[in-house]
Coordinates of C-alpha atoms in Angstrom, one line a residue:
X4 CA 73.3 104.4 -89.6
X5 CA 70.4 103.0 -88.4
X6 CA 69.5 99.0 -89.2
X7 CA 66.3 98.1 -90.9
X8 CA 63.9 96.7 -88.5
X9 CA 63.5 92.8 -88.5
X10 CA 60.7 91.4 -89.4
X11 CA 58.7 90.0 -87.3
X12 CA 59.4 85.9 -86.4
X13 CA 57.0 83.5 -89.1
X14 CA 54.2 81.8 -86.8
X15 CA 55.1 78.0 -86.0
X16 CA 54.1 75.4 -88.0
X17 CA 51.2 73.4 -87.0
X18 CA 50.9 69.8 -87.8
X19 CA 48.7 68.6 -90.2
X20 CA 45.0 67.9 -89.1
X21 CA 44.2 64.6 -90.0
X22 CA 41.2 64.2 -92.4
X23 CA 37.7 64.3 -91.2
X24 CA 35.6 61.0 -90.8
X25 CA 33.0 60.8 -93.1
X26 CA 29.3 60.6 -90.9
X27 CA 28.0 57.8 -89.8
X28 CA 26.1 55.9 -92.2
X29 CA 22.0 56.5 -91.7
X30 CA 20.4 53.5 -90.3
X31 CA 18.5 52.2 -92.9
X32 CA 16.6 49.5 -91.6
X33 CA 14.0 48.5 -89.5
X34 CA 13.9 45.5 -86.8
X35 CA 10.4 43.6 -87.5
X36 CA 9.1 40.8 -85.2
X37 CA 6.8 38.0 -86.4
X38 CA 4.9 36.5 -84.1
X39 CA 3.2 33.0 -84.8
X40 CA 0.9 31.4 -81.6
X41 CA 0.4 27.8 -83.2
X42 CA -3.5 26.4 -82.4
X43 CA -3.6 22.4 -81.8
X44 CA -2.1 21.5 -85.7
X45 CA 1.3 23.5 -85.7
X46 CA 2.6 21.6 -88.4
X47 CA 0.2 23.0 -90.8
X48 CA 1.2 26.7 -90.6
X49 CA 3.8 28.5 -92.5
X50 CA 4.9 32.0 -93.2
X51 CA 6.6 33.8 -96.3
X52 CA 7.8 37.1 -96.2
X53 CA 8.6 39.0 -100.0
X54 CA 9.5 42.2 -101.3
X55 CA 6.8 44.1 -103.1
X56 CA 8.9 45.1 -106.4
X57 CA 8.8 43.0 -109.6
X58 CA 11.2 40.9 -108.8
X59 CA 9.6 39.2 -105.7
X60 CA 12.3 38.3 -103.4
X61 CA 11.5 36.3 -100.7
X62 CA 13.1 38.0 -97.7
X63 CA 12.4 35.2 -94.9
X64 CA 10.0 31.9 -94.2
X65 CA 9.4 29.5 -91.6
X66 CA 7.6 26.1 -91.1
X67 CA 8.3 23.2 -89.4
X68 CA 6.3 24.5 -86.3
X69 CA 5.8 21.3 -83.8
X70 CA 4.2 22.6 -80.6
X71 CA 0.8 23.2 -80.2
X72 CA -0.4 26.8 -78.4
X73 CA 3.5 27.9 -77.9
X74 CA 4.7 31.3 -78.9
X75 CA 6.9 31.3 -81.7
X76 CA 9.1 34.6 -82.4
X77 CA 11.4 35.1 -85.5
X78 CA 13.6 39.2 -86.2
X79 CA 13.8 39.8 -89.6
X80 CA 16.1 43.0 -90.2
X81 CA 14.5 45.2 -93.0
X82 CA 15.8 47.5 -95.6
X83 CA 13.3 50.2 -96.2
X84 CA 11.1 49.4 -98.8
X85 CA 7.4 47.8 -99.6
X86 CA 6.9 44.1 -97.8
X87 CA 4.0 41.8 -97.9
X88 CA 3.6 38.6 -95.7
X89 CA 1.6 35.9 -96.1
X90 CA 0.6 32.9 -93.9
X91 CA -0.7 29.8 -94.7
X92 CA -2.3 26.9 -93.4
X93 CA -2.0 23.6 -95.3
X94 CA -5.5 21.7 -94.3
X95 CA -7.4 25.2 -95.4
X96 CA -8.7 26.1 -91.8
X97 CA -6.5 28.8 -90.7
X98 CA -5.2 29.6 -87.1
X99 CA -8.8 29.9 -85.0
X100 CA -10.8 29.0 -84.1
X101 CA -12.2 25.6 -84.7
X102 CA -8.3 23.7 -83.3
X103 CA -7.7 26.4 -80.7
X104 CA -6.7 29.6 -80.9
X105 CA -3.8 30.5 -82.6
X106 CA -3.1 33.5 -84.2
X107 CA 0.0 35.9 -86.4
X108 CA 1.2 39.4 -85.5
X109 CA 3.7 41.7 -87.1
X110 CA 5.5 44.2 -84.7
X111 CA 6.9 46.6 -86.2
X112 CA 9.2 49.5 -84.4
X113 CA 7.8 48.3 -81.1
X114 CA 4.0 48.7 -82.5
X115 CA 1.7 45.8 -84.0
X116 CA 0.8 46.5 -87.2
X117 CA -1.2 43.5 -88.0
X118 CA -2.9 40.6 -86.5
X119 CA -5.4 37.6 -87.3
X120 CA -5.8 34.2 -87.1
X121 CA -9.0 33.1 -89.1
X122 CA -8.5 32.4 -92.4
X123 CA -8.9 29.4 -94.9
X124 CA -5.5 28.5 -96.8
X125 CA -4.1 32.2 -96.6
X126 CA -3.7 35.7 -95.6
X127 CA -2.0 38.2 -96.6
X128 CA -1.0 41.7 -95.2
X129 CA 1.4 44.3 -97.5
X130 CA 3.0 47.2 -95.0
X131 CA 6.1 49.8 -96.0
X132 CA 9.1 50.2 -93.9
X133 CA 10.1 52.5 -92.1
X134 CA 7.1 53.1 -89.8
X135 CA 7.8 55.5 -87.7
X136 CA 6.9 54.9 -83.8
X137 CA 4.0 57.3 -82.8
X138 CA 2.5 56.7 -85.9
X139 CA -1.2 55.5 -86.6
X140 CA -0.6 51.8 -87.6
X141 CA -3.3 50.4 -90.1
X142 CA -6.6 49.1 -87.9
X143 CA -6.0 45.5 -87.1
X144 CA -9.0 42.9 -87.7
X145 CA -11.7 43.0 -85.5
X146 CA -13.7 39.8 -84.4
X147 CA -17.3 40.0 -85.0
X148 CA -19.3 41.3 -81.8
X149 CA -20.8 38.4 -79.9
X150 CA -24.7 38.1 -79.8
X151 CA -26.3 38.8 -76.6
X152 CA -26.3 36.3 -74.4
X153 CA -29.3 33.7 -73.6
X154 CA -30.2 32.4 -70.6
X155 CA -27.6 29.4 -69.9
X156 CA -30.0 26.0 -70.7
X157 CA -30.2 24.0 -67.9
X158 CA -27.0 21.6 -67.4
X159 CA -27.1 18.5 -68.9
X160 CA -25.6 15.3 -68.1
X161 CA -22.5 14.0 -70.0
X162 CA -22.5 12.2 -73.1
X163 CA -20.1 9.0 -74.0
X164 CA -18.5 7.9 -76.4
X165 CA -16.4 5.5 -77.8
X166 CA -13.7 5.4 -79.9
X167 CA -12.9 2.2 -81.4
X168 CA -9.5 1.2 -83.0
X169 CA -8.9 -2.1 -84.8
X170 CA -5.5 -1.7 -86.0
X171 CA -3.4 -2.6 -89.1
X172 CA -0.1 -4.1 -89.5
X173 CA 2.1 -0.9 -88.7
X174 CA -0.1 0.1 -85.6
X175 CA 2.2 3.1 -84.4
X176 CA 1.5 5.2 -87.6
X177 CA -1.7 5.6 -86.4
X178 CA -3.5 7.9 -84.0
X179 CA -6.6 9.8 -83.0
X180 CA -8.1 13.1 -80.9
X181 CA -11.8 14.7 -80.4
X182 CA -12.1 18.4 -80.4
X183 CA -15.2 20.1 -78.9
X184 CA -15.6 23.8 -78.3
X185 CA -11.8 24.2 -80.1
X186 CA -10.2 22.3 -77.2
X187 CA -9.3 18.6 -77.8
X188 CA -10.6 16.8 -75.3
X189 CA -9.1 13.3 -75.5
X190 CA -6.9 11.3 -77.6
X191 CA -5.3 8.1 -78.5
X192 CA -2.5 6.5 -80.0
X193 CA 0.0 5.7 -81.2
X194 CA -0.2 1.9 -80.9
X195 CA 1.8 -0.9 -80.5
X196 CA 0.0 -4.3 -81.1
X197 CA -0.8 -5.0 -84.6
X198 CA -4.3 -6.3 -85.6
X199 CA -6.1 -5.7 -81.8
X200 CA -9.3 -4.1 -81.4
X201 CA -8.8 -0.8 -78.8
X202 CA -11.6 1.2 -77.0
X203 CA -11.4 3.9 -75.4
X204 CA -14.2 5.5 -73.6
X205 CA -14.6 9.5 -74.2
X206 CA -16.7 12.2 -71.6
X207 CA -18.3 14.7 -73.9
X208 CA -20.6 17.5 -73.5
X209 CA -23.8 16.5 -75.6
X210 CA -23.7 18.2 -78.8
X211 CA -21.3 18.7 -81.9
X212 CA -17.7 17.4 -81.7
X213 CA -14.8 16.5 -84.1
X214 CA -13.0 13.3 -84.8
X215 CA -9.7 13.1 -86.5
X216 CA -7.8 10.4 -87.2
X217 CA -4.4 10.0 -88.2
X218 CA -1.8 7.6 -90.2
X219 CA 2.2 9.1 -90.0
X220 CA 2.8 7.5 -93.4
X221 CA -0.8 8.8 -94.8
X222 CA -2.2 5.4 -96.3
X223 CA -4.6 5.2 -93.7
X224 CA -5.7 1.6 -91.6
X225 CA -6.6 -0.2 -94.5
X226 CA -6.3 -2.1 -97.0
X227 CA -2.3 -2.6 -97.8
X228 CA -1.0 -3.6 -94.6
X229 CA -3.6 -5.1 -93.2
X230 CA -7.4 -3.9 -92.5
X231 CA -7.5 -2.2 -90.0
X232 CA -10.3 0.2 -89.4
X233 CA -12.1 2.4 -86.5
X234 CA -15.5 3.2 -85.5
X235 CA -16.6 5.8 -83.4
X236 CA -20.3 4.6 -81.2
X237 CA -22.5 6.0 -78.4
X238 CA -23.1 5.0 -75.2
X239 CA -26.2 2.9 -76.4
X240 CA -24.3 1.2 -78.7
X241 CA -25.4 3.3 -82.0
X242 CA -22.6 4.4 -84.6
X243 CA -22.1 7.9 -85.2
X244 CA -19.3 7.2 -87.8
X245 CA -16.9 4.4 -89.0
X246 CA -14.0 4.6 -91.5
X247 CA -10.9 2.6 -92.7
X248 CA -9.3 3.5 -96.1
X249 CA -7.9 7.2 -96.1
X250 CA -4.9 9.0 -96.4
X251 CA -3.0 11.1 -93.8
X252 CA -6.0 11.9 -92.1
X253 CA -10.0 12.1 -91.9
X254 CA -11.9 14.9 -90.7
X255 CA -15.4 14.4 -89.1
X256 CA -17.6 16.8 -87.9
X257 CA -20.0 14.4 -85.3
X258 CA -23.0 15.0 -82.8
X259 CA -23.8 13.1 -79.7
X260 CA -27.1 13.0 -80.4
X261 CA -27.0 11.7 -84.0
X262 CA -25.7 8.0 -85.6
X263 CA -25.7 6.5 -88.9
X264 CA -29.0 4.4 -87.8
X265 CA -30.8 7.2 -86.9
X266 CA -31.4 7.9 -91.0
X267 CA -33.9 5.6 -92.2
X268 CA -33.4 4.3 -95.6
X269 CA -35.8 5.0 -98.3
X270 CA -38.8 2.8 -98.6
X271 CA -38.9 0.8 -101.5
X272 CA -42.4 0.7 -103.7
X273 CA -43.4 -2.3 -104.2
X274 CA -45.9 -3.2 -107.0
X275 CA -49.4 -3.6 -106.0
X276 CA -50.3 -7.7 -105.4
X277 CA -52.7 -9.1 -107.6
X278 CA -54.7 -11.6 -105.9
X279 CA -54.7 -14.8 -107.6
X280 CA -57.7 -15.7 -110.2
X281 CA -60.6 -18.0 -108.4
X282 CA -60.1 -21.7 -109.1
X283 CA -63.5 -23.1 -110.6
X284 CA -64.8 -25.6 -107.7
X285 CA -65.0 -29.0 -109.6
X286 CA -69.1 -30.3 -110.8
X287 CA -70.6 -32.1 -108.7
X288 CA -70.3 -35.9 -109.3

């Protein structure tokens, strides 16, 4: 008798394949860079940066800047979603140009998106993320063109000034700088010797300039501790502007060529004299 044939050997066994990982999880988010060159008054910029639903959310801020014209840089990782960011400036003159020339950018994906720097007390700029590298980004601000130039005036000589300083009781609260052209130009303070007249002699180019003066604890250089006050006069001896009770700080915009003499005051009108009635010459004796 013939056997039945065998059948044929069972294939081996594998060993379990492990389970599959899920995929990597889609990035999400976008890197963005702000970018904040301070002008001469650092301290009075600051920057918020909120989502653009209902709700709000402020996503990042910064102030506390300190230097003058020094780049600051802050990374703010973002979902994608609607933004807007707003800077602001706290005495209401924005970045540039009248205190140098600071400005804000936003890069975005390695491409600036927005940019400025004259303002008053804000500005605001509302972008969506993700923005995709290539892209078109939105057209940044342009300045206005600059009108053709004149001749260049012939050169004229320097004009001085001086700044005078009679201080209070708490002299190192207080200090001082002159701007012309956006660039400050000199300065002084802060102090050390309490009720002492201080000049100090200033080169300017003839024309308009600005005079700030400053008190660190903001009640100014008179009348509570002290009064103290300042005075700021030409090189022949006329005033272009004096001052003692203020706050933090004044803000004057001066000329060389103009003082508080040079206004005359208003004539007064005086009533026509009547001359006096004759006197009747006595009769003859």
């Amino acid at each position: 008798l013939t056997s039945p044939p065998l059948p044929p050997p069972s294939p081996p066994l594998l060993p379990p394949q492990p389970p599959r990982s899920p995929p990597p999880p889609r990035n999400e988010t976008q890197l963005l860079s702000v970018q904040i060159v301070t002008d001469a008054f650092p301290n009075e910029t600051s920057w918020q940066l909120r989502s653009d639903d209902s709700s709000r959310r402020l996503i990042a801020q910064r102030d506390g800047f300190d230097t003058p014209a020094l780049v600051y840089t802050n990374l703010v990782n973002l979902p994608f979603g609607s933004f807007t960011f707003t800077v602001f400036d706290a005495y209401s003159d924005g970045m540039c140009c009248a205190f140098g020339s600071g400005q804000w950018r936003l890069v975005l994906a390695g491409t600036v998106i927005a940019a400025g720097g004259e303002f008053l007390e804000s500005s605001s700029f509302s972008f969506n993320v993700p923005f995709v590298p290539g892209q078109t980004p939105p057209p940044l601000p342009n300045l206005p063109p600059l009108p053709p130039s004149a001749p260049a005036p012939p050169t004229a000589p320097p004009a001085t000034i001086t700044v005078s300083i009679f201080t209070d009781r708490y002299p190192s609260e207080t200090s001082w700088s002159v701007y012309q052209q956006g660039e400050s130009v000199a300065s002084g303070g802060p102090y050390s010797d309490p009720l002492t007249e201080l000049n100090t002699s200033v080169s300017l180019t003839p024309g308009q300039f600005t005079f700030r003066i400053f008190d660190r604890l903001g009640d100014g250089v008179c009348c509570l501790f002290g009064e103290g006050s300042w005075a700021v006069v030409d090189a022949d001896g006329r005033v272009l502007a004096r001052g003692a009770e203020f706050g933090e700080s004044e803000n004057l915009r001066l000329s060389t060529g103009t003082s508080l003499e040079t206004t005359p005051a208003a004539p007064v009108a005086l009533p026509p004299t009547t001359p006096p009635p004759p006197v009747p010459s006595p009769p003859p004796s």
